[in-house]
mmCIF file of C-alpha atoms in Angstrom:
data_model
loop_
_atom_site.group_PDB
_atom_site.id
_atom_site.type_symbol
_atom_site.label_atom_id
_atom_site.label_comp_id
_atom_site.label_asym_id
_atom_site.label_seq_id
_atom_site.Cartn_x
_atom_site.Cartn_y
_atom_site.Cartn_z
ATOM 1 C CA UNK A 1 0.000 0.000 0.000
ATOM 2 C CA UNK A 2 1.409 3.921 -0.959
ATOM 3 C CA UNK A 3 2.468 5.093 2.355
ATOM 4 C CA UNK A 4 -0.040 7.659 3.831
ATOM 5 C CA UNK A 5 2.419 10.075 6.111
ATOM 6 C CA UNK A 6 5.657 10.600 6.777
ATOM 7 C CA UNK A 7 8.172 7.824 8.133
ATOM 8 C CA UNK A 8 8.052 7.339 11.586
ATOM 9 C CA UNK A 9 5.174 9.160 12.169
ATOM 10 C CA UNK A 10 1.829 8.566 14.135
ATOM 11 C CA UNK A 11 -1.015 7.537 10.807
ATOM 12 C CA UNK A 12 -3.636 6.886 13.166
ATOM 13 C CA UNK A 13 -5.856 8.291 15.674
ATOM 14 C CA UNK A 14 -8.348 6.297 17.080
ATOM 15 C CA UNK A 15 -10.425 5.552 14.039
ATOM 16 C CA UNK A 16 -9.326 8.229 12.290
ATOM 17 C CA UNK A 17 -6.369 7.857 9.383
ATOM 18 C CA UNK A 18 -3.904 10.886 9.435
ATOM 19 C CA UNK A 19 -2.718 11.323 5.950
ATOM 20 C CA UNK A 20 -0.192 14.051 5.414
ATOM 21 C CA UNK A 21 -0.011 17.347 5.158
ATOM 22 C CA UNK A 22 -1.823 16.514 8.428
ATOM 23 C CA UNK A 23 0.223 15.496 11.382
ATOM 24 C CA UNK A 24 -0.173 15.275 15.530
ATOM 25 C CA UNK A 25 3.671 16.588 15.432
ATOM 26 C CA UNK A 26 5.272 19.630 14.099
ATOM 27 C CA UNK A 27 7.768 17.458 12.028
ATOM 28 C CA UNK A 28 4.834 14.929 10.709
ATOM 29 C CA UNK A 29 2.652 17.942 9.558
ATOM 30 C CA UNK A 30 2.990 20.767 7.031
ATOM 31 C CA UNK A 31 2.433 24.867 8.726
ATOM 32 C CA UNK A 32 -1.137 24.674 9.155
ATOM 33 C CA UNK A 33 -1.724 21.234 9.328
ATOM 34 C CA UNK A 34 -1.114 20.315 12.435
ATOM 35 C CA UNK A 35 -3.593 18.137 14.380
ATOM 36 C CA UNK A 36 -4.077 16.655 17.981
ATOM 37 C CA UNK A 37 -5.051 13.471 19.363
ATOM 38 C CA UNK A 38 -6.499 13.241 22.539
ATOM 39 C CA UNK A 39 -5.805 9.805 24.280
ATOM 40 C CA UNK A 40 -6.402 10.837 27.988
ATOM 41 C CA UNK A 41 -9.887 11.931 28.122
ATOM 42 C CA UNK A 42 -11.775 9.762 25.730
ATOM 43 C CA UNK A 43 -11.561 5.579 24.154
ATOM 44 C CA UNK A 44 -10.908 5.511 21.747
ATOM 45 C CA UNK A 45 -8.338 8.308 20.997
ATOM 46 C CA UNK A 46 -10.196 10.913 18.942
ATOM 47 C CA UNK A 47 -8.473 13.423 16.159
ATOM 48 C CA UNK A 48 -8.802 17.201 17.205
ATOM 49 C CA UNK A 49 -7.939 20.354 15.072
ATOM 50 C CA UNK A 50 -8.096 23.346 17.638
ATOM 51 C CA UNK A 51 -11.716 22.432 19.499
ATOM 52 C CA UNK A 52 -12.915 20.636 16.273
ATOM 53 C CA UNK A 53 -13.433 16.824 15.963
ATOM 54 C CA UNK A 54 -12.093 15.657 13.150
ATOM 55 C CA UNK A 55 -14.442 12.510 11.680
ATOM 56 C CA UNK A 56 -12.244 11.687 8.562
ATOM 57 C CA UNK A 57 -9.580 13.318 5.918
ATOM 58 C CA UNK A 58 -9.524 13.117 2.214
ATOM 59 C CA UNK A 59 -6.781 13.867 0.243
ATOM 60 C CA UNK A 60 -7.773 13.174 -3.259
ATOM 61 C CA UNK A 61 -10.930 15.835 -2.573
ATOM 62 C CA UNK A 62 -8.855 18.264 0.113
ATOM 63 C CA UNK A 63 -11.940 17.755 2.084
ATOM 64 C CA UNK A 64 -11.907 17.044 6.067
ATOM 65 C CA UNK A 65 -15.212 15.857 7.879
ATOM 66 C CA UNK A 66 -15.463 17.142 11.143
ATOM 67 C CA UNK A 67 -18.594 16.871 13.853
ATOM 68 C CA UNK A 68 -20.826 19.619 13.591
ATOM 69 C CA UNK A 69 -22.890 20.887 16.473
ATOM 70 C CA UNK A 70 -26.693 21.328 16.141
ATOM 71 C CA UNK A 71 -28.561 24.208 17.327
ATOM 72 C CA UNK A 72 -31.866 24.017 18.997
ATOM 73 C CA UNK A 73 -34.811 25.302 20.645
ATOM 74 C CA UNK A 74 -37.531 23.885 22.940
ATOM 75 C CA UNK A 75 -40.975 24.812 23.799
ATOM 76 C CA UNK A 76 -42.366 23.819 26.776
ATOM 77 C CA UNK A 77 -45.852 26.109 26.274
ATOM 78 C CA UNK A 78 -47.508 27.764 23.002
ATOM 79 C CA UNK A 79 -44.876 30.923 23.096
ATOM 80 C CA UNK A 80 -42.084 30.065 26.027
ATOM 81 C CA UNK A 81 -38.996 28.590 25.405
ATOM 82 C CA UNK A 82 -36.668 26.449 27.893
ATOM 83 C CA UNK A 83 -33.355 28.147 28.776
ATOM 84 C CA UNK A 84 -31.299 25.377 29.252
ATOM 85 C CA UNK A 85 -30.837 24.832 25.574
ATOM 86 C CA UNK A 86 -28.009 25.657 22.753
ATOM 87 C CA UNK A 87 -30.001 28.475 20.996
ATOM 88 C CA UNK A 88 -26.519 29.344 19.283
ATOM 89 C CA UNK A 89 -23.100 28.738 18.067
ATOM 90 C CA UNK A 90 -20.462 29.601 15.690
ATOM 91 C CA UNK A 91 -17.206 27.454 13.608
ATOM 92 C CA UNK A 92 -14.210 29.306 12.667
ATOM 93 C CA UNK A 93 -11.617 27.917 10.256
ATOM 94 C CA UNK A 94 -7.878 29.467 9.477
ATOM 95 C CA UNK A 95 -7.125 30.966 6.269
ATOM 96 C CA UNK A 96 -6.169 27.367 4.692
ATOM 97 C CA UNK A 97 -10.114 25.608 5.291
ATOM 98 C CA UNK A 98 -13.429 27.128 3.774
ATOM 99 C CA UNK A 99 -17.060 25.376 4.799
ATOM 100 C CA UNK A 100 -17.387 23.238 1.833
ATOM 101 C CA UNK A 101 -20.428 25.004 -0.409
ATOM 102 C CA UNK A 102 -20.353 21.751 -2.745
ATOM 103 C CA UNK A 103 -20.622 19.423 0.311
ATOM 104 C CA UNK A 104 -22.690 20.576 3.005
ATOM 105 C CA UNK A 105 -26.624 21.678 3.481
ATOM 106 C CA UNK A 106 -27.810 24.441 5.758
ATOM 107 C CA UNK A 107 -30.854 22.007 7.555
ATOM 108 C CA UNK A 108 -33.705 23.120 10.176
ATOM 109 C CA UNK A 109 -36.387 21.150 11.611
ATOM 110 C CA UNK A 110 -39.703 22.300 13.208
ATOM 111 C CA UNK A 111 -42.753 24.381 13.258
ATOM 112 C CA UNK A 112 -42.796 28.213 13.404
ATOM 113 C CA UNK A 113 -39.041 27.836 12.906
ATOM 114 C CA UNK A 114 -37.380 30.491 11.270
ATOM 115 C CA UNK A 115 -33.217 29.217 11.279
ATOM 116 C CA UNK A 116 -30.101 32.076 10.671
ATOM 117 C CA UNK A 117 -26.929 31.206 9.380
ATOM 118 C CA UNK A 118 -24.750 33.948 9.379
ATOM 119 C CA UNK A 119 -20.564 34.614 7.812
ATOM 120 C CA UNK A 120 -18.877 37.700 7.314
ATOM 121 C CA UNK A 121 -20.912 39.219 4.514
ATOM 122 C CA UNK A 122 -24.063 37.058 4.218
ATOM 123 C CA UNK A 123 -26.886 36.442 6.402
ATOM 124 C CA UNK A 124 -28.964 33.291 4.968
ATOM 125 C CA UNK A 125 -31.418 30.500 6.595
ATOM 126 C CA UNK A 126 -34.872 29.376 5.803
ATOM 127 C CA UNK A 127 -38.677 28.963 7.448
ATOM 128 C CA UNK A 128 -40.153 25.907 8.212
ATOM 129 C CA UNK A 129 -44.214 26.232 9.124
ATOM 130 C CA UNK A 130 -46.691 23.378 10.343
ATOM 131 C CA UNK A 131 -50.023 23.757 12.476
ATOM 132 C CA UNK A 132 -49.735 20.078 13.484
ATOM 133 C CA UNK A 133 -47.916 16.801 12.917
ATOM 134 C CA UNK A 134 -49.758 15.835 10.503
ATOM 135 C CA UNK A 135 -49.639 18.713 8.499
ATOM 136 C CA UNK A 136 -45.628 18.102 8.475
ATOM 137 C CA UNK A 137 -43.994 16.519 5.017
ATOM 138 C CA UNK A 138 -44.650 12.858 5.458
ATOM 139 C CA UNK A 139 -41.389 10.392 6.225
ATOM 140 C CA UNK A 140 -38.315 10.994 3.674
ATOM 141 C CA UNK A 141 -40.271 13.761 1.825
ATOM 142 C CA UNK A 142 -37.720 16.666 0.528
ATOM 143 C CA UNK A 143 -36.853 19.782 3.259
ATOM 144 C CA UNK A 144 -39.120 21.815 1.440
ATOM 145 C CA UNK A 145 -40.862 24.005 4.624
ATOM 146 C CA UNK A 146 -43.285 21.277 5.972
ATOM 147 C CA UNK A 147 -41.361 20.515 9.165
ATOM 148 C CA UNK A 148 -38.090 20.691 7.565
ATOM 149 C CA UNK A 149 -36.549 23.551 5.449
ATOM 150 C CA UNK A 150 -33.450 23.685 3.894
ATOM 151 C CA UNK A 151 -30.903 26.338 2.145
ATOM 152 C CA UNK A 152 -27.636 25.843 0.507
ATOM 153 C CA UNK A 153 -24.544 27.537 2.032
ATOM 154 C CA UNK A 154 -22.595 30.174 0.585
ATOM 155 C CA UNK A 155 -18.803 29.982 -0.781
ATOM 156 C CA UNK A 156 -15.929 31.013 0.486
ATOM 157 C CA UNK A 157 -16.456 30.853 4.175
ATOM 158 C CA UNK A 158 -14.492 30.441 6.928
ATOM 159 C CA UNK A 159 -16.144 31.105 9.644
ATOM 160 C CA UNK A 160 -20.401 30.697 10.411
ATOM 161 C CA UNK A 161 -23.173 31.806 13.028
ATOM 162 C CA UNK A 162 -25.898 29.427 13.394
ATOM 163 C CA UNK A 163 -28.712 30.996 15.190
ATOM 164 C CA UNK A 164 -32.427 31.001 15.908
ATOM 165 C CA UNK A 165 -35.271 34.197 15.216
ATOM 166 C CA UNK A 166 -37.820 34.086 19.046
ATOM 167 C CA UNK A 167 -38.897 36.579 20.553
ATOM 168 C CA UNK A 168 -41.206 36.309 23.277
ATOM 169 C CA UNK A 169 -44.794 35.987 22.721
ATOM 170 C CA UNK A 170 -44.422 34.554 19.515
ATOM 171 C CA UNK A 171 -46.448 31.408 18.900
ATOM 172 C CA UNK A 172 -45.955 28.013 18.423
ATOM 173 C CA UNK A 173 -49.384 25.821 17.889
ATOM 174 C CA UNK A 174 -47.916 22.484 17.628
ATOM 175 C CA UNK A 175 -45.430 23.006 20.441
ATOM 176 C CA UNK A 176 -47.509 20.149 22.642
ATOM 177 C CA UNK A 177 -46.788 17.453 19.654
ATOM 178 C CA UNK A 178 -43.276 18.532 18.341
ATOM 179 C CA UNK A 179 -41.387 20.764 21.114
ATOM 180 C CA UNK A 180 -37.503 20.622 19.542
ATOM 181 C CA UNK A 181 -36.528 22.427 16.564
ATOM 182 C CA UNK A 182 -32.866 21.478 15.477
ATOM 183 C CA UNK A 183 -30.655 23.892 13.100
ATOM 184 C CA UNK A 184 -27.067 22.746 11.219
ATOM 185 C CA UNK A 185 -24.764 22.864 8.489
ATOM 186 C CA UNK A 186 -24.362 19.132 7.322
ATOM 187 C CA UNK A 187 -23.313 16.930 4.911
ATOM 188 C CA UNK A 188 -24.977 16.840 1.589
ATOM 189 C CA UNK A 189 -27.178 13.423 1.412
ATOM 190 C CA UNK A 190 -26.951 12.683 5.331
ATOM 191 C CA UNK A 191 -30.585 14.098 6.602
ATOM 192 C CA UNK A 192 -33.759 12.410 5.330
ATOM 193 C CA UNK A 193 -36.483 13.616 7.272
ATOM 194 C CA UNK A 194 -38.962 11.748 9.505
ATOM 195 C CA UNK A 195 -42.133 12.743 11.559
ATOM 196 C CA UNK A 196 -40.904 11.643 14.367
ATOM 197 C CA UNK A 197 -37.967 14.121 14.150
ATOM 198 C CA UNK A 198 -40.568 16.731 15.920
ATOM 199 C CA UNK A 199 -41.644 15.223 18.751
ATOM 200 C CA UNK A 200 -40.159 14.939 22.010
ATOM 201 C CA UNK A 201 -41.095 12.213 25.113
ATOM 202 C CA UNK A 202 -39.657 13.325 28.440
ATOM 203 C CA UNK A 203 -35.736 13.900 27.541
ATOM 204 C CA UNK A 204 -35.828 11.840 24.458
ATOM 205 C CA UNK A 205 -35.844 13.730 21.487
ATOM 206 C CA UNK A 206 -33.923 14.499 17.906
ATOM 207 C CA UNK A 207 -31.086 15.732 19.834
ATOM 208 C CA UNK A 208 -30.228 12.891 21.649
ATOM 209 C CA UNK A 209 -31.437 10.071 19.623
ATOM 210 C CA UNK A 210 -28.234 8.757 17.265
ATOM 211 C CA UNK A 211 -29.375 10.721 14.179
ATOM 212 C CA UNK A 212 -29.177 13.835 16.076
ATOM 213 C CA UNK A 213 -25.458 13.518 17.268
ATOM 214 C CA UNK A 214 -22.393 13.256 15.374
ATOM 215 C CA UNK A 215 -23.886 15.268 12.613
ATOM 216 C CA UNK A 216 -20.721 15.731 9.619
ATOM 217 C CA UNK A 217 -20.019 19.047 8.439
ATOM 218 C CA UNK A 218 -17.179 19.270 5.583
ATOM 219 C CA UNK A 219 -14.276 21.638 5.506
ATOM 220 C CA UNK A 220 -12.625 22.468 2.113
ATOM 221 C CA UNK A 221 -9.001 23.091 2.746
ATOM 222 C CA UNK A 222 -5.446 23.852 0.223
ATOM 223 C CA UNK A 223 -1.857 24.984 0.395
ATOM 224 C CA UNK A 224 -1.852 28.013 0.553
ATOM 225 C CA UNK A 225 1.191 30.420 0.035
ATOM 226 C CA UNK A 226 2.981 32.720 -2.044
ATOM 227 C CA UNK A 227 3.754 29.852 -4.478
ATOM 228 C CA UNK A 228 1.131 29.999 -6.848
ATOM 229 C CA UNK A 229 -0.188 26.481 -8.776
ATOM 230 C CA UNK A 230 1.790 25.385 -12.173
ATOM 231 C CA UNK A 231 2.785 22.648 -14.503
ATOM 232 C CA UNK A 232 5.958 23.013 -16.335
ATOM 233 C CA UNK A 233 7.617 20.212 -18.307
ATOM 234 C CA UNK A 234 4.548 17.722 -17.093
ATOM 235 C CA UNK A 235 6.210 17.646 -13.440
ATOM 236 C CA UNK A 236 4.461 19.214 -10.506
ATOM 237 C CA UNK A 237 6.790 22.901 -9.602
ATOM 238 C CA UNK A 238 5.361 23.904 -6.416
ATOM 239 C CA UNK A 239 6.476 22.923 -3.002
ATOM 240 C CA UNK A 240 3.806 20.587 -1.510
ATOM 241 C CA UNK A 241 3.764 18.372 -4.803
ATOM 242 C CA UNK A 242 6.496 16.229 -3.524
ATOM 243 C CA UNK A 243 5.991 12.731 -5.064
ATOM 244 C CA UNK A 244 7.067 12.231 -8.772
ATOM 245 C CA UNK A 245 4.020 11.156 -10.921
ATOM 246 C CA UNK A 246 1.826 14.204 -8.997
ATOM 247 C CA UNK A 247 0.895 17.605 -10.233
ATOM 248 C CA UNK A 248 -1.465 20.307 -8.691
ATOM 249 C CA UNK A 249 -4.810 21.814 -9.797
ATOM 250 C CA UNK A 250 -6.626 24.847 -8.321
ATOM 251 C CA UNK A 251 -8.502 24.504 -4.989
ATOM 252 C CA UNK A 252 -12.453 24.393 -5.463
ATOM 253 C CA UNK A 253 -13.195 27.567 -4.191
ATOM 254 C CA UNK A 254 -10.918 30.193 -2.562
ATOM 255 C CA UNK A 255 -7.492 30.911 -2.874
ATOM 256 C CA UNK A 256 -4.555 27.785 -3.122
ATOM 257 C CA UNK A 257 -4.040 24.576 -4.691
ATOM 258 C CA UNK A 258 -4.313 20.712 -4.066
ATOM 259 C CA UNK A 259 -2.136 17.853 -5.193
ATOM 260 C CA UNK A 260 -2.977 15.012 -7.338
ATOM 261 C CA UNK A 261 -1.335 11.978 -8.161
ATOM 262 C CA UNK A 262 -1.077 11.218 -12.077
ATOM 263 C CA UNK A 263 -3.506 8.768 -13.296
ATOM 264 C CA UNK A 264 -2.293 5.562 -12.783
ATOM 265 C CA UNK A 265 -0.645 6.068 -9.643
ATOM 266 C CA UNK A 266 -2.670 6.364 -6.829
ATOM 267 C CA UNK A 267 -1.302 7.081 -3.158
ATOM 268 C CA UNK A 268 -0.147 10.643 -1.418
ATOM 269 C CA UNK A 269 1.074 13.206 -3.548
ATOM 270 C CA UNK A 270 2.369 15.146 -0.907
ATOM 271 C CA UNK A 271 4.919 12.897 0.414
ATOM 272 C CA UNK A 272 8.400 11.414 -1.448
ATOM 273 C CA UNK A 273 7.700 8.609 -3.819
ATOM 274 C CA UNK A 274 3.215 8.690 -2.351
ATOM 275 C CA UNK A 275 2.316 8.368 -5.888
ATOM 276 C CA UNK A 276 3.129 4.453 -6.680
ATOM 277 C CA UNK A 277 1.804 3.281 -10.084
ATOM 278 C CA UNK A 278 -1.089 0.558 -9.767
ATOM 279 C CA UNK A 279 -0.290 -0.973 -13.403
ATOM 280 C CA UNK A 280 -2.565 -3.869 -12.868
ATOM 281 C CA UNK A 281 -5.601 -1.268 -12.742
ATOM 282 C CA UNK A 282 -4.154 -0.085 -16.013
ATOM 283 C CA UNK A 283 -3.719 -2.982 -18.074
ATOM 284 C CA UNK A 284 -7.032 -4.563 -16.940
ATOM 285 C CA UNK A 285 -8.987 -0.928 -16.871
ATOM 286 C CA UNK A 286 -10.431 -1.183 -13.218
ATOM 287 C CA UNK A 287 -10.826 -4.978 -13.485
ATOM 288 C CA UNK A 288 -13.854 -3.949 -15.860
ATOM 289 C CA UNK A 289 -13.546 -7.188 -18.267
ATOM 290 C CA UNK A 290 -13.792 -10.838 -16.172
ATOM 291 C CA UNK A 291 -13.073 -13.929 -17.795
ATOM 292 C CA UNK A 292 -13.458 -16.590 -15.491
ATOM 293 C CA UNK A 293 -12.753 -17.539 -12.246
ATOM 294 C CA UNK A 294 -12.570 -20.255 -9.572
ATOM 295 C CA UNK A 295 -12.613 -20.668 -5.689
ATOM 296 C CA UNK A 296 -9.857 -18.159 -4.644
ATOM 297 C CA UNK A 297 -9.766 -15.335 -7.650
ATOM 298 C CA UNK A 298 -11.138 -14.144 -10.555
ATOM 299 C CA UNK A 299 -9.627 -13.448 -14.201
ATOM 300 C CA UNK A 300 -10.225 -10.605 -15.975
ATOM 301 C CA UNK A 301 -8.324 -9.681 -19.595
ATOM 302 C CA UNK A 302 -6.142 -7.040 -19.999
ATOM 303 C CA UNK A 303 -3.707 -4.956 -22.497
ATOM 304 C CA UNK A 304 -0.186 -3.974 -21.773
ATOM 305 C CA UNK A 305 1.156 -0.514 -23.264
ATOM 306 C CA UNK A 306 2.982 -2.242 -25.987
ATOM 307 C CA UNK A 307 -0.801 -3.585 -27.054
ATOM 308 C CA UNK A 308 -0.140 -7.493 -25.517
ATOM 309 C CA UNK A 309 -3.372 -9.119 -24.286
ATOM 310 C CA UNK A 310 -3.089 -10.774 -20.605
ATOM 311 C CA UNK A 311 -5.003 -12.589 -17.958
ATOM 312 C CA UNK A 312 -4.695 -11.028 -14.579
ATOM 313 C CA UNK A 313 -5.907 -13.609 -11.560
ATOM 314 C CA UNK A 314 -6.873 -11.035 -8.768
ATOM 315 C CA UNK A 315 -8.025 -12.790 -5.077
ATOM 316 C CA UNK A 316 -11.429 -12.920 -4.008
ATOM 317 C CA UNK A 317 -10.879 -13.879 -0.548
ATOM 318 C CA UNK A 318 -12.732 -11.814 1.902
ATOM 319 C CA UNK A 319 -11.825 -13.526 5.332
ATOM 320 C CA UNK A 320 -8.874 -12.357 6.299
ATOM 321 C CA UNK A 321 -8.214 -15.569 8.885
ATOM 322 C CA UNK A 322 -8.360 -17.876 5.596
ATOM 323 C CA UNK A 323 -5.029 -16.425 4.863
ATOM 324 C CA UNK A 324 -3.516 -16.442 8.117
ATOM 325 C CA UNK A 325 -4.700 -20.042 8.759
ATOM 326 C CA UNK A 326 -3.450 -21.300 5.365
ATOM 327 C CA UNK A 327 -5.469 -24.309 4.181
ATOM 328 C CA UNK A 328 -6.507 -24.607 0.399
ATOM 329 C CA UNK A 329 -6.052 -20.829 -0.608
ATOM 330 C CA UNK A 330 -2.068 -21.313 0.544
ATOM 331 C CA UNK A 331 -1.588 -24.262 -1.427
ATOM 332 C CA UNK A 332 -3.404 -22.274 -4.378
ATOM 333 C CA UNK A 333 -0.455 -20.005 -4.261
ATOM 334 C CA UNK A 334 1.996 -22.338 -3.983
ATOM 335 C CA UNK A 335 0.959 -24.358 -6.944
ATOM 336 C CA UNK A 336 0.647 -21.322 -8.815
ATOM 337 C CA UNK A 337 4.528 -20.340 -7.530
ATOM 338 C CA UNK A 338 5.986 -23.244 -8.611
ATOM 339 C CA UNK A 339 4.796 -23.287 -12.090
ATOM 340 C CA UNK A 340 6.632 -22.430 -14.921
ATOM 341 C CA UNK A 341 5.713 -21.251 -18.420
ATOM 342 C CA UNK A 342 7.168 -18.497 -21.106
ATOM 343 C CA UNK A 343 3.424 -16.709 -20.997
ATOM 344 C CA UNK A 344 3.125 -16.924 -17.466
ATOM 345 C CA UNK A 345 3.888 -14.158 -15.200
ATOM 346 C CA UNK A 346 5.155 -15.883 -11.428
ATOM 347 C CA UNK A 347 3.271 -14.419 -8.497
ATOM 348 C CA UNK A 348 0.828 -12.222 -10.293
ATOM 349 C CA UNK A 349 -2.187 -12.486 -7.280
ATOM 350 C CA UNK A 350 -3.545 -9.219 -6.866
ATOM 351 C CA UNK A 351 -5.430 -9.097 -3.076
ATOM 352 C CA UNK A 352 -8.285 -6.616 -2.759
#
């Protein structure tokens, strides 16, 4: 496998894979970059940047998932509110991570809701009306104001307000059957809305129910610098490019760039030899032609770059403890090892 960080440095948090420019030290990381783990207070470890929680990292995208809050209110009469509640809250992101605009949904839930999300030169949100349950969108219906409402976020932000429009006196007339109305930036495609959303029994509610917690919001992020993105000669000439075989495009919104690895050779661009060609994939085109098959693989045909047609046997064992234990799929690849032909290639599995 193309190495994901640095040598001798931590690639793991927890769950969470670290791939560089991200790093839990100063030498592992790249100015910016830097992340922390936190191993005393929580099991398993969890992957912080500043206050943030850090769900997952993507280099081929730039994108980083982190866990969004979710803002809420609660009625406990027709027009009061409880206090002990998070009516509010705000994100902010350095210079080198924007709120994706591609990736993420602004979402509310509720009746008389009226949801504010607010950056540094925009002010959006959306209204979400209902008299009674029953007059809410019916289960996985679209946001479209009937219980749910939803807006998409504006580019080029780095830092957001989520907040709530009551004032007291105003009126709620289906606060008795659906008292908690929810507010947050997420994750394109992760909210489908459901009746039961609205309601609340004693302390169980949206909130604290598992669809209500670990909400994803995605960050865009890039180098960014005085080195501007170009190609010269077909070989990346900026800094962070570091892997031969990689080459860097323009970030998806804002200023900076990202690093790819050239077709053909996937890994980490931004580390030393990351970009390792996967020739198999080439010559067989994703494994997108099979051609038979047995117990332990399957064969699909393929064509070399000087235009030579080939059979590429590629493992279709999925239990990991078949291989350890040995058994029949060992002596498969030690029959296959010991043959010998002009037209055969020797130790051509490919595991998945």
């Amino acid at each position: 496998m193309p190495p994901i960080t640095k040598p001798n440095c931590p690639s793991k948090c927890g769950d969470v894979d670290i791939h560089f420019p991200f790093g839990i030290r100063d030498d592992c990381a790249l100015p910016k970059f830097k992340l922390t783990c936190n191993s005393s207070s929580s099991s398993p470890p969890r992957l912080y940047r500043g206050n943030l929680e850090v769900m997952s990292i993507t280099v081929e995208t730039g994108e980083m998932r982190i866990v969004s809050p979710v803002s809420y209110i609660c009625y406990n009469s027709s027009n009061t509110i409880e206090f002990d509640q998070l009516a509010g809250w705000n994100i902010s992101v350095s210079r080198s991570f924007l709120i994706s605009k591609r990736r993420n949904m602004f979402t509310a839930i509720g009746c008389s809701t009226l949801a504010f999300l607010q950056g540094s030169e925009v002010l959006t949100g959306c209204i979400s009306s209902c008299d009674s349950l029953e007059d809410a969108a019916r289960d996985k219906d679209e946001c479209a104001g009937l219980g749910c409402c939803q807006t998409a976020i504006p580019g080029n932000l780095s830092r957001v307000v989520v907040d709530w429009k009551y004032r007291t006196g105003d009126s709620n007339p289906a606060w008795n059957s659906h008292a908690v109305t929810p507010s947050w930036p997420r994750k394109t495609g992760t909210y489908q809305f459901y009746r039961e959303d609205l309601m609340r029994e004693g302390n169980k509610s949206f909130i604290t129910s598992p669809n209500g917690t670990n909400l994803p919001l995605v960050l865009d992020w890039a180098i960014k610098g005085d080195r501007p993105c170009y190609v010269g000669n077909g070989t990346s000439a900026t800094y962070a490019c570091a892997s031969n075989n990689s080459t860097c495009v323009n970030a998806t919104q804002g200023n900076g760039y990202l690093c790819n690895c050239s077709q053909g050779f996937p890994g980490n661009p931004y580390l030393a030899g990351g970009c390792i060609k996967d020739e198999l994939k080439m010559i067989t085109k994703q494994y997108s032609k099979p051609i038979g098959g047995g117990n332990f693989g399957k064969v699909f045909m393929g064509i070399t770059k000087d235009n030579q047609q080939v059979a590429v046997k590629r493992s279709i064992v999925q239990d990991s403890r078949k291989t350890q234990e040995g058994g029949e799929f060992v002596d498969e690849i030690t029959f296959q090892l010991e043959m010998r032909h002009k037209n055969l290639v020797r130790a051509c599995w490919v595991l998945p």
